[in-house]
Amino acid sequence: MSFCRLVVTCPDRLGIVARVSSFIADKGGSITEANQHSDLESGRFFMRYEVDARAMTVDSATFRRDFEPIADAFEMQWRWRDGEERRRRLMILVSKESHCLVDLLYRWTAGELECDIVGVISNHEEMRSLVEWHGLDWHHVPVGGENRDEAFAAIERLVEESGADTLVLARYMQIIPPALCRRYSGRIINIHHSFLPSFAGARPYHQAHERGVKLIGATCHYVTEDLDAGPIIEQDIQRVTHCHTAGDLVRLGRDIEKAVLARGVRWHLQDRVLIDGNRTVVFA
Amino acid sequence: MSFCRLVVTCPDRLGIVARVSSFIADKGGSITEANQHSDLESGRFFMRYEVDARAMTVDSATFRRDFEPIADAFEMQWRWRDGEERRRRLMILVSKESHCLVDLLYRWTAGELECDIVGVISNHEEMRSLVEWHGLDWHHVPVGGENRDEAFAAIERLVEESGADTLVLARYMQIIPPALCRRYSGRIINIHHSFLPSFAGARPYHQAHERGVKLIGATCHYVTEDLDAGPIIEQDIQRVTHCHTAGDLVRLGRDIEKAVLARGVRWHLQDRVLIDGNRTVVFA
Amino acid sequence: MSFCRLVVTCPDRLGIVARVSSFIADKGGSITEANQHSDLESGRFFMRYEVDARAMTVDSATFRRDFEPIADAFEMQWRWRDGEERRRRLMILVSKESHCLVDLLYRWTAGELECDIVGVISNHEEMRSLVEWHGLDWHHVPVGGENRDEAFAAIERLVEESGADTLVLARYMQIIPPALCRRYSGRIINIHHSFLPSFAGARPYHQAHERGVKLIGATCHYVTEDLDAGPIIEQDIQRVTHCHTAGDLVRLGRDIEKAVLARGVRWHLQDRVLIDGNRTVVFA
Amino acid sequence: MSFCRLVVTCPDRLGIVARVSSFIADKGGSITEANQHSDLESGRFFMRYEVDARAMTVDSATFRRDFEPIADAFEMQWRWRDGEERRRRLMILVSKESHCLVDLLYRWTAGELECDIVGVISNHEEMRSLVEWHGLDWHHVPVGGENRDEAFAAIERLVEESGADTLVLARYMQIIPPALCRRYSGRIINIHHSFLPSFAGARPYHQAHERGVKLIGATCHYVTEDLDAGPIIEQDIQRVTHCHTAGDLVRLGRDIEKAVLARGVRWHLQDRVLIDGNRTVVFA
């Protein structure tokens, strides 16, 4: 084993840290980064350890088996991710706006995103050439008024066959059906082009311009059945003035959208985002 | 005359700048700072000139009389503010939270706010000593359930007698009656402790915490009859994380609130804020 | 004519605005955006007008001829840019880091940069495919120890033949020879990967990490003969913590670098950057 | 006992977390906030625990005695701070600029700074009334050319008699003598009015204006014998433009200075700042 990661969520109780850190030390693992959080309201505890496992005396299978009793005792939801096992697999969905996709592909190429990109699905054809130039699979799945169910069945099949574990909606302008939301709960990441909860729904920059706000924003969140209401992962803003038209807001907003989405995806891939009801714990 | 200021709003038309700047040059005035804005949607034009009037050949009364025909021709709303005439007069209203008041008083003392503060009105007594130490008049006007009308009649009288031209609600937690909103339209400045339009109404930091946002904000706006819906002057935000409790948001928010309110008040006093329907043009 | 731009720098004097705006109004032009600045220290005046020239009664040649006497009277350096005449021409120089180039190409494709890109010059071959995929000319000019003079002679020739008016150093890691700096004075834009004047020179992120700063930055500036000391166009920063290694600073810095360079280039192309000695006036 | 804090610095080694967290759990303590950092370059480990000690079975004296062997084994520098024992004691030094002092006093009054303020020392008399209105001791110690040694001897005596453990230089414009720097090493906090390492020394805003930077900053750092070169605790910046004079930078800078100093002091008081050579680990 080389570098591993342990992520735990459980009811907050005395002795969790002692128990877990002792277990890791006993196996010869060295904790190189540690984060934990106790949510006073939900009474839940969140923990993430980066472990240098090079000197560990057991393999990951054994680690998992031996950790099981501890996990049970503390009622943990947990994950031990071994850096030598299979990488995360991302399926990206886009429509016509390319900025988020271009940015994700650049970062992936530059090694900023630790994952495989298993393909790009789009309801349009505009970005085929860009995607294929990166050597990635392109799937065109038009979503019309009548074929919606069929289209999303096709998308679900593509995702399944690709073995993707995470879906990234990189300005994908279709509403994801509830069943798909549930199936990939906590694993569909969307970028909304406003500072939620302000301006949910359509044409947020035009709403923002109309209201005369002095800052515009973007929000990266997990998709749930409630439109634009899922747990927020990351947000950022950009100052605007009376000089900016709604069109300028759209242009300036692109820079925030891609930055915010990239941070959200990166943290998700690094298991830094833990869901706590309709909020997130982000060990950034 | 020394330093003056010309502020103009009118329908956008060819030749306004030429006409106004020629008029000023003819009188011997020198424009030291110029701002203008054409709003393409409303079709209105906004202009603000700082004028070095030391070499001007006419006094302000003559300037105003001679400018009248131009103003009429272009259907201008306009104001010529002479730096040697009476300073702006501010009445501040507060409740129990002192941070905005402390900040405004410091800035006023430091010369950052070009105005006289004619007094402080409060529905509580907590800040009397602070205000009096600054040598300012303190007015305690309790606002109970039944005496609301009476209380606001008293407040209106105090404002009137003080000759205040601007009211600053520095975390004043009472709703201003519609009649007072209309009478001092465009001259009542409020600080709302959220990034409007998110979390209007009561306990915005608790709403923000509940929603799990990653940034909190504050909004400085002119008060209108629609609660928390008037023209926005300035906004700013502060990053927060899952570590912060609602109480932390309240603490962190105080810093944004006072900074945003101070900027709004400063710009208002410098005639940098022009109202354009429910939005503002801010020549900051 | 359609949309034009007048940019003026001259000694500050009474009546410039009146004279210029009257001239434009007389010709039937409508000023849609106006910026001006008086530098009290240098005594110089800076002005930029966006002009809706669709109703103008003269063509650009006539406008320029008729404006000449005014320009002479006020000792102006000036430029009348007609939107229907030739677009600005950009030559980009890169080395091995691709983030700034990828970003500029995306923005150019998205219509955010009003210019032609006439080619990309590099001392390496890494980005050939990317550049050619965008349909642009690729020039490989290796710069070794001995052939420096020769290499830069070749570069100067390429620039000349391309008709480029602006050179953008998008993380080009070679020092531009003094003669080239002088020839394209005010038209070579560089991105330096630190918050100048901190950490000029080599390996700024490592210097920053060593010093333990809590913010890192990037600086877009015009290139002069003094390394990293030319007029600053734009800067921005990013918060870092003790958790970040020098390598993390490099990664985080890429996002600032490309954003800051893009803003600088965009403003330069829109004639929003006026040079005032070793400083800039930026009408952003 | 109620709420306590354990802060540890030591060479990085396997099993520290396990050993310490087990010790705390064994005594019945509950870790409510945990931070740790391994510095790969210095090979040192940094840890900070907030402990809910209400159910602990030992008092602080016993805790310290029993922890000693662990501390020895791991060569720890450590501190167990018991919330019921004596609060931190702050001595503030100021000269003529009041903004940082006003801000600190407000925050202290508002309960944002968990400490006693044992007095204010100044080489001027301007702020006596302000300080005394807050019910604090005022010490006027003039520092002239000849009496420097004497003055600082007096200051050292005042600090000693007051039992202050931390000195805050809230725009105190005198250089602290080396002996005093050494004696209170890691306990003298200064605010420098520039984004260090840019513009160290005198008149930084004028240097910044001269250089034409687009952002100004402030730096909170521990004072060492090397002027403006001690470990940085916190920094922040503010955007400026060509419109701003050096005087404007001074005014805008005040807001950054006080915010940055307040954060630095707050974190210091909460034992969130650990020194790592000439850098800091800040568990903010």
JSON list of C-alpha atoms in Angstrom, two decimals, chain A residues 13-16 18, chain D residues 1-4 19-32 49-59 62-63 66 80:
[
{"chain": "A", "resi": 13, "resn": "ARG", "atom": "CA", "xyz": [-19.13, 10.00, 21.09]},
{"chain": "A", "resi": 14, "resn": "LEU", "atom": "CA", "xyz": [-16.21, 9.95, 23.48]},
{"chain": "A", "resi": 15, "resn": "GLY", "atom": "CA", "xyz": [-13.10, 8.17, 22.29]},
{"chain": "A", "resi": 16, "resn": "ILE", "atom": "CA", "xyz": [-13.56, 7.94, 18.53]},
{"chain": "A", "resi": 18, "resn": "ALA", "atom": "CA", "xyz": [-8.38, 7.67, 20.27]},
{"chain": "D", "resi": 1, "resn": "MET", "atom": "CA", "xyz": [-12.65, 21.97, 34.94]},
{"chain": "D", "resi": 2, "resn": "SER", "atom": "CA", "xyz": [-14.67, 23.25, 32.03]},
{"chain": "D", "resi": 3, "resn": "PHE", "atom": "CA", "xyz": [-13.14, 23.96, 28.64]},
{"chain": "D", "resi": 4, "resn": "CYS", "atom": "CA", "xyz": [-9.44, 23.44, 28.12]},
{"chain": "D", "resi": 19, "resn": "ARG", "atom": "CA", "xyz": [-1.04, 8.51, 22.34]},
{"chain": "D", "resi": 20, "resn": "VAL", "atom": "CA", "xyz": [-2.43, 11.96, 23.09]},
{"chain": "D", "resi": 21, "resn": "SER", "atom": "CA", "xyz": [-6.04, 11.31, 22.15]},
{"chain": "D", "resi": 22, "resn": "SER", "atom": "CA", "xyz": [-6.05, 8.08, 24.16]},
{"chain": "D", "resi": 23, "resn": "PHE", "atom": "CA", "xyz": [-4.65, 9.92, 27.17]},
{"chain": "D", "resi": 24, "resn": "ILE", "atom": "CA", "xyz": [-7.43, 12.53, 26.96]},
{"chain": "D", "resi": 25, "resn": "ALA", "atom": "CA", "xyz": [-10.12, 9.90, 26.44]},
{"chain": "D", "resi": 26, "resn": "ASP", "atom": "CA", "xyz": [-8.84, 7.92, 29.40]},
{"chain": "D", "resi": 27, "resn": "LYS", "atom": "CA", "xyz": [-9.21, 10.97, 31.62]},
{"chain": "D", "resi": 28, "resn": "GLY", "atom": "CA", "xyz": [-12.78, 11.47, 30.41]},
{"chain": "D", "resi": 29, "resn": "GLY", "atom": "CA", "xyz": [-12.07, 14.48, 28.17]},
{"chain": "D", "resi": 30, "resn": "SER", "atom": "CA", "xyz": [-13.92, 15.01, 24.91]},
{"chain": "D", "resi": 31, "resn": "ILE", "atom": "CA", "xyz": [-12.10, 16.63, 21.98]},
{"chain": "D", "resi": 32, "resn": "THR", "atom": "CA", "xyz": [-14.43, 19.20, 20.42]},
{"chain": "D", "resi": 49, "resn": "TYR", "atom": "CA", "xyz": [-7.07, 20.31, 20.79]},
{"chain": "D", "resi": 50, "resn": "GLU", "atom": "CA", "xyz": [-10.09, 22.02, 22.30]},
{"chain": "D", "resi": 51, "resn": "VAL", "atom": "CA", "xyz": [-11.23, 19.73, 25.10]},
{"chain": "D", "resi": 52, "resn": "ASP", "atom": "CA", "xyz": [-14.58, 19.62, 26.84]},
{"chain": "D", "resi": 53, "resn": "ALA", "atom": "CA", "xyz": [-13.24, 18.75, 30.27]},
{"chain": "D", "resi": 54, "resn": "ARG", "atom": "CA", "xyz": [-16.46, 18.88, 32.25]},
{"chain": "D", "resi": 55, "resn": "ALA", "atom": "CA", "xyz": [-16.54, 15.11, 32.67]},
{"chain": "D", "resi": 56, "resn": "MET", "atom": "CA", "xyz": [-12.83, 14.75, 33.30]},
{"chain": "D", "resi": 57, "resn": "THR", "atom": "CA", "xyz": [-11.83, 12.76, 36.32]},
{"chain": "D", "resi": 58, "resn": "VAL", "atom": "CA", "xyz": [-8.67, 14.74, 37.15]},
{"chain": "D", "resi": 59, "resn": "ASP", "atom": "CA", "xyz": [-7.90, 18.41, 37.76]},
{"chain": "D", "resi": 62, "resn": "THR", "atom": "CA", "xyz": [-2.95, 16.19, 37.83]},
{"chain": "D", "resi": 63, "resn": "PHE", "atom": "CA", "xyz": [-3.49, 16.28, 34.08]},
{"chain": "D", "resi": 66, "resn": "ASP", "atom": "CA", "xyz": [0.39, 12.71, 34.26]},
{"chain": "D", "resi": 80, "resn": "TRP", "atom": "CA", "xyz": [-2.46, 22.83, 28.74]}
]
